[in-house]
Amino acid sequence: MLGNTDVCATIAVKDMTVAAKFYEEILGLQKIKENPAGNFYQSGKGGVFVYPSPAVAGTNQATYAAWSVDDAAAVVTDLKAKGVAFEHYDDIPLLTRDGDLHIVGPTKSAWFKDPDGNILNIVEGM
């Protein structure tokens, strides 16, 4: 039923102005819709909907959104140059870590947070 439709991550933030700067300038997403309920950013065939909700922003302890990339190390380098700090999760089974990259078999992942503490991920090899 839903297998042929695009998916959209929905991310609560405290401050839409701060969030817009992060998602547009740091991550390079293009805002294609803006309304009082939030902003929709194009990402591949799907997208990210960022909406104001100060009470719940940053409270999720799991990954909100993950981007499939061809070269995770290059993306980490680019994001670090823009001031993004990466998270380290050394308690994941079967994982080894090389700097900011978490490696399990052919899969390389890196996690980081937006200004509100929402957990985001890039992954190569999925």
C-alpha positions as semicolon CSV with decimal commas, in nm:
position;residue;x (nm);y (nm);z (nm)
1;M;0,000;0,000;0,000
2;L;0,262;0,260;0,102
3;G;0,555;0,094;-0,075
4;N;0,513;0,309;-0,386
5;T;0,490;0,644;-0,210
6;D;0,758;0,887;-0,097
7;V;0,831;0,914;0,274
8;C;0,889;1,228;0,476
9;A;1,065;1,259;0,811
10;T;0,892;1,499;1,051
11;I;1,114;1,681;1,298
12;A;1,004;1,902;1,587
13;V;1,216;2,211;1,661
14;K;1,209;2,493;1,913
15;D;1,307;2,782;1,686
16;M;1,217;2,780;1,317
17;T;1,475;3,047;1,229
18;V;1,761;2,849;1,385
19;A;1,630;2,528;1,229
20;A;1,602;2,687;0,884
21;K;1,964;2,798;0,897
22;F;2,077;2,447;0,995
23;Y;1,868;2,251;0,746
24;E;1,927;2,493;0,458
25;E;2,282;2,622;0,510
26;I;2,449;2,333;0,692
27;L;2,270;2,032;0,540
28;G;2,202;2,200;0,205
29;L;1,833;2,110;0,184
30;Q;1,608;2,320;-0,037
31;K;1,292;2,459;0,125
32;I;1,009;2,403;-0,119
33;K;0,708;2,478;0,100
34;E;0,667;2,713;0,393
35;N;0,355;2,769;0,598
36;P;0,265;2,840;0,962
37;A;0,262;2,467;1,034
38;G;0,626;2,427;0,926
39;N;0,870;2,402;0,638
40;F;0,905;2,117;0,388
41;Y;1,255;2,051;0,257
42;Q;1,319;1,842;-0,053
43;S;1,565;1,557;-0,006
44;G;1,592;1,312;-0,293
45;K;1,245;1,183;-0,378
46;G;1,126;1,242;-0,023
47;G;1,179;1,515;0,224
48;V;1,195;1,652;0,573
49;F;0,911;1,844;0,737
50;V;1,039;2,071;1,016
51;Y;0,771;2,209;1,246
52;P;0,764;2,420;1,561
53;S;0,694;2,223;1,876
54;P;0,909;2,354;2,162
55;A;0,762;2,109;2,413
56;V;0,885;1,798;2,230
57;A;1,181;1,922;2,023
58;G;1,491;1,718;2,095
59;T;1,319;1,467;2,324
60;N;1,335;1,165;2,089
61;Q;1,623;0,934;2,185
62;A;1,627;0,759;1,846
63;T;1,726;0,861;1,496
64;Y;1,473;1,097;1,337
65;A;1,604;1,081;0,981
66;A;1,879;0,903;0,787
67;W;2,027;0,993;0,451
68;S;2,174;0,727;0,223
69;V;2,505;0,860;0,087
70;D;2,771;0,726;-0,149
71;D;3,070;0,837;0,060
72;A;3,003;0,874;0,432
73;A;3,361;0,981;0,510
74;A;3,336;1,270;0,263
75;V;3,001;1,383;0,402
76;V;3,141;1,372;0,757
77;T;3,435;1,586;0,646
78;D;3,205;1,839;0,477
79;L;2,968;1,863;0,774
80;K;3,255;1,893;1,024
81;A;3,390;2,185;0,820
82;K;3,051;2,352;0,877
83;G;3,073;2,300;1,253
84;V;2,870;1,980;1,293
85;A;2,980;1,760;1,585
86;F;2,932;1,385;1,556
87;E;2,800;1,143;1,815
88;H;2,981;0,821;1,910
89;Y;2,785;0,508;1,998
90;D;3,027;0,239;2,105
91;D;2,765;0,004;2,251
92;I;2,613;-0,109;1,919
93;P;2,662;-0,486;1,869
94;L;2,911;-0,592;1,597
95;L;3,027;-0,233;1,553
96;T;3,375;-0,097;1,510
97;R;3,447;0,271;1,489
98;D;3,691;0,462;1,273
99;G;3,686;0,821;1,396
100;D;3,328;0,942;1,353
101;L;3,227;0,650;1,132
102;H;3,052;0,348;1,283
103;I;3,120;0,037;1,075
104;V;2,926;-0,290;1,062
105;G;3,025;-0,505;0,765
106;P;2,999;-0,291;0,449
107;T;2,782;-0,028;0,620
108;K;2,932;0,298;0,744
109;S;2,720;0,534;0,953
110;A;2,764;0,861;1,138
111;W;2,520;1,032;1,372
112;F;2,488;1,402;1,454
113;K;2,231;1,632;1,611
114;D;2,048;1,938;1,488
115;P;2,046;2,252;1,708
116;D;1,758;2,110;1,915
117;G;1,927;1,777;1,982
118;N;1,727;1,576;1,726
119;I;1,940;1,279;1,617
120;L;2,018;1,258;1,244
121;N;2,220;1,000;1,051
122;I;2,410;0,945;0,730
123;V;2,469;0,592;0,608
124;E;2,672;0,438;0,328
125;G;2,618;0,083;0,209
126;M;2,253;0,023;0,293
